[in-house]
Short mmCIF file of C-alpha atoms in Angstrom, two decimals:
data_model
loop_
_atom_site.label_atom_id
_atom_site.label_comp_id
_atom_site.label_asym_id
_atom_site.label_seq_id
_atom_site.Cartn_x
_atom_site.Cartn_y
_atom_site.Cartn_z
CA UNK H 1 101.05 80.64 -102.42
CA UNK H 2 98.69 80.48 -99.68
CA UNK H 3 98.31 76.51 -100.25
CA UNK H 4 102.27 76.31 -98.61
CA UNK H 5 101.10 78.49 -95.85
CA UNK H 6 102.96 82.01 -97.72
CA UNK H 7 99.67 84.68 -97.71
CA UNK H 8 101.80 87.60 -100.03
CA UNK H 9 98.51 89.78 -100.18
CA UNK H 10 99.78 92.56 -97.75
CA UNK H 11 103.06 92.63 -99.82
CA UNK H 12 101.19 93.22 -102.96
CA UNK H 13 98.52 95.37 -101.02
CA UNK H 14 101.79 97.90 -99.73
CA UNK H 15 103.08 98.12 -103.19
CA UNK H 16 106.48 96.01 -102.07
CA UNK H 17 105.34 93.11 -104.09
CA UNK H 18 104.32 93.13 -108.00
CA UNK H 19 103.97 90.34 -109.91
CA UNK H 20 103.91 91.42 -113.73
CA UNK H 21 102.80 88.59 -116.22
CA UNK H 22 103.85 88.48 -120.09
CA UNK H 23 103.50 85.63 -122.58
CA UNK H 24 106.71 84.55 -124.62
CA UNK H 25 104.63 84.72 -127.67
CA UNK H 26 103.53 88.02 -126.52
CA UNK H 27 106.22 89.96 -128.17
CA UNK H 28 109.52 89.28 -129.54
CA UNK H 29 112.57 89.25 -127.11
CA UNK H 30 113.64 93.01 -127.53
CA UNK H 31 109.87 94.01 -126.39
CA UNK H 32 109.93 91.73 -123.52
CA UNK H 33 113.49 93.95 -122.42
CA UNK H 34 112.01 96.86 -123.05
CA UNK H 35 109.44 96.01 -120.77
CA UNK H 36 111.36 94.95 -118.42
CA UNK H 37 113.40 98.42 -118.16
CA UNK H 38 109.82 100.09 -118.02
CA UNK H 39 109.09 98.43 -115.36
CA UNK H 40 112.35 98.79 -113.25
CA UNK H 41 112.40 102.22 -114.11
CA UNK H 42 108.47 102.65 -112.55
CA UNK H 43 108.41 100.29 -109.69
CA UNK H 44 112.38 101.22 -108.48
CA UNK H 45 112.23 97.50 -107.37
CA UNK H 46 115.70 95.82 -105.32
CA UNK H 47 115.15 92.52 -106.19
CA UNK H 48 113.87 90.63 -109.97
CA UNK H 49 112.71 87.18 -110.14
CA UNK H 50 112.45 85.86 -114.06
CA UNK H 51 110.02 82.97 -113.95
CA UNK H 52 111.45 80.75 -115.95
CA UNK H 53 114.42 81.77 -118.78
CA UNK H 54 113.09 78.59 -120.24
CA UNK H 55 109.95 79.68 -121.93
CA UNK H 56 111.89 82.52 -123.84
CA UNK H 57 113.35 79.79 -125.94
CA UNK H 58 110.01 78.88 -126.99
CA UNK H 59 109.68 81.94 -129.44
CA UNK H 60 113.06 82.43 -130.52
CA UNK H 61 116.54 80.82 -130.77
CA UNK H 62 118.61 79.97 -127.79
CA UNK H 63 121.77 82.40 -128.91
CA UNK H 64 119.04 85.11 -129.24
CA UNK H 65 117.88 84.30 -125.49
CA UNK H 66 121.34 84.18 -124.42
CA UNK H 67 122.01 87.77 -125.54
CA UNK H 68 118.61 89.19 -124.40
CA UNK H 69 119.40 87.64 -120.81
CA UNK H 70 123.37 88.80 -121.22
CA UNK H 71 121.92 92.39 -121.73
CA UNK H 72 119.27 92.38 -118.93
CA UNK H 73 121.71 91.03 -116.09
CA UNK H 74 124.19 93.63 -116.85
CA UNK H 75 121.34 95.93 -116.11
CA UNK H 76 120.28 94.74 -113.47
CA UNK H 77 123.74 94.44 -112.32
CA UNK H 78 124.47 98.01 -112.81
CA UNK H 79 121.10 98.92 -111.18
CA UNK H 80 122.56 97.12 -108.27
CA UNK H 81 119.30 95.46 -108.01
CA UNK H 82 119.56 91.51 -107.11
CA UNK H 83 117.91 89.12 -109.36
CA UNK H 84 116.65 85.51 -109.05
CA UNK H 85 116.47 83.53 -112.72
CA UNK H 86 114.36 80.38 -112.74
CA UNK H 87 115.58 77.50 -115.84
CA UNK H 88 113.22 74.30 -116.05
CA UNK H 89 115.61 71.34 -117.10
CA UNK H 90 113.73 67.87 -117.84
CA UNK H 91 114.52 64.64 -117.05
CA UNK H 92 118.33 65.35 -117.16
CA UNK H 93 121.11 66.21 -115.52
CA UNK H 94 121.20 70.33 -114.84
CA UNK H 95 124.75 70.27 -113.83
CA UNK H 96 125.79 74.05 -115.22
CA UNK H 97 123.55 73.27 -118.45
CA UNK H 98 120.39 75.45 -119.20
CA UNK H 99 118.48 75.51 -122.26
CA UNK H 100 119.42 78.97 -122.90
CA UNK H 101 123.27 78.26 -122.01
CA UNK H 102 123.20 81.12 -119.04
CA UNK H 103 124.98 79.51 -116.24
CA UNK H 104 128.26 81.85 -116.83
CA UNK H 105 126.22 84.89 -116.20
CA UNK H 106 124.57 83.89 -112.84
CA UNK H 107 126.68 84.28 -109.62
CA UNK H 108 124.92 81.76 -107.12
CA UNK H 109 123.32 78.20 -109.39
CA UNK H 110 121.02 76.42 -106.92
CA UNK H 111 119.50 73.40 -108.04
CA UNK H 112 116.16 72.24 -107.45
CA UNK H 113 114.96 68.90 -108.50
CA UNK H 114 112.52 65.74 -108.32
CA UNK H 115 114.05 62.74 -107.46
CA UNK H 116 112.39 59.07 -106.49
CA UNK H 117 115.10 56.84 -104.34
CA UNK H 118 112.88 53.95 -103.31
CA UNK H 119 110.31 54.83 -105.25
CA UNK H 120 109.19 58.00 -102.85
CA UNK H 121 109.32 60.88 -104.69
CA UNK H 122 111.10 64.22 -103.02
CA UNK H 123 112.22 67.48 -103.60
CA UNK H 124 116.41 68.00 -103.67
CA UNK H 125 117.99 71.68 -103.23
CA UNK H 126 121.07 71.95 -103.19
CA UNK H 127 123.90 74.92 -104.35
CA UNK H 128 125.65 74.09 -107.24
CA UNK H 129 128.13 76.68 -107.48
CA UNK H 130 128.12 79.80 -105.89
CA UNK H 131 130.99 82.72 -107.29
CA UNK H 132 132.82 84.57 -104.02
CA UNK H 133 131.30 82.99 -101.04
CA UNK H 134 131.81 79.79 -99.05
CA UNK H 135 129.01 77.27 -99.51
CA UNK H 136 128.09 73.19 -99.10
CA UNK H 137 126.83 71.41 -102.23
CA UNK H 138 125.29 68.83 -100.06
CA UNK H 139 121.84 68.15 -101.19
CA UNK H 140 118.67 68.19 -98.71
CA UNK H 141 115.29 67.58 -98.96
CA UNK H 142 112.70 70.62 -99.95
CA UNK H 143 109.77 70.23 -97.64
CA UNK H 144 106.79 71.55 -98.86
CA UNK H 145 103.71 71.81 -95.74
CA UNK H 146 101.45 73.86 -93.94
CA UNK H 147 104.31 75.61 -92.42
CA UNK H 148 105.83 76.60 -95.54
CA UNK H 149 109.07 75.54 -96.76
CA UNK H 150 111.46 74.22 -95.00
CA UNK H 151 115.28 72.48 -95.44
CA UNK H 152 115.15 68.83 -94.25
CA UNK H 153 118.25 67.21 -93.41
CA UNK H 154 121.65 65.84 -95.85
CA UNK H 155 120.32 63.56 -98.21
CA UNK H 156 122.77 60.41 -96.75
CA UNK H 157 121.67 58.75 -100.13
CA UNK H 158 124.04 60.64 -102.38
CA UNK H 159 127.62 60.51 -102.45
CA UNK H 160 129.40 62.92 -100.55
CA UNK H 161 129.45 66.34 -101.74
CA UNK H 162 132.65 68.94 -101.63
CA UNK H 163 132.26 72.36 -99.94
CA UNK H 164 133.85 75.07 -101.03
CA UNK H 165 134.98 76.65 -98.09
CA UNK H 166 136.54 79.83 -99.90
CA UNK H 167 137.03 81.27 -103.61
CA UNK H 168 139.41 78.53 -105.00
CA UNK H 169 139.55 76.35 -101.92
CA UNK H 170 137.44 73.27 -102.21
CA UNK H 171 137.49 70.90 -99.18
CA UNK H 172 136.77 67.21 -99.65
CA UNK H 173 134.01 65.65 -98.41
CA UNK H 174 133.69 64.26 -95.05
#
């Protein structure tokens, strides 16, 4: 990370960042949840990233992936610990789709993708749908640098995007 100007190495070196690799191949899908537990039940942690869902689907069945994943967010849920779930998605449309058909489970779906308008390629963010909490689903650039990431401004090159400005109230766009 220390190409986008993020060093993590006193996070790891004060024990309040662990990174904790496994191959999908590795085991089957109840050993990579037991695992999991092992290590929540070690490290204590608040927050879980799962980097990406996708690759589970690689050694077994999507259904299978979908129950594993069902089983470890209510855990984590119960925990009260806050997790982050990465999906890769190619050359498609993500729009509440995933490979392992998990976009019910998750509370806040942001989208992250490549797009070339003009022929210059960029990075788009933007929230797709986000349960309880007022948000804008306008896209913006992802700026990778030096600096780090940053938000560039609304993409002006997209139609205009809804907010949802309260559970069940969605405002039109500007």
């Amino acid at each position: 990370m220390r190409s986008v100007g993020l060093d993590l190495d006193r996070w790891v070196k004060k024990d309040l960042l662990h990174f904790q690799a496994m191959r999908p191949t590795s085991t089957g899908l109840e050993g990579h949840l037991a695992a999991i537990h092992k290590l929540i039940a070690r490290l204590r942690p608040s927050i879980v990233v799962i980097d990406p869902i996708t690759n589970l689907i690689s050694s077994t069945g999507t259904y299978d992936v979908k129950s594993m994943l069902v089983r470890l967010v209510d855990f984590l849920k119960v925990e009260q610990i806050t997790s982050m779930f990465t999906n890769l998605t190619f050359a498609g449309d993500p729009q509440e789709r995933t490979a392992a058909a998990v976009s019910s489970l998750m509370d806040t779906w942001i989208v992250l993708r490549d797009s070339k308008p003009n022929g210059r390629p960029r990075r788009e963010l933007y929230v797709l749908k986000s349960r309880g909490m007022a948000h804008s689903r306008e896209a913006r650039e992802l700026i990778v640098s030096k600096k780090g990431l940053e938000l560039g401004l609304v993409l002006r090159d997209h139609p205009p995007a809804s907010r949802v400005e309260a559970p069940g109230v969605v405002a039109a766009p500007k």
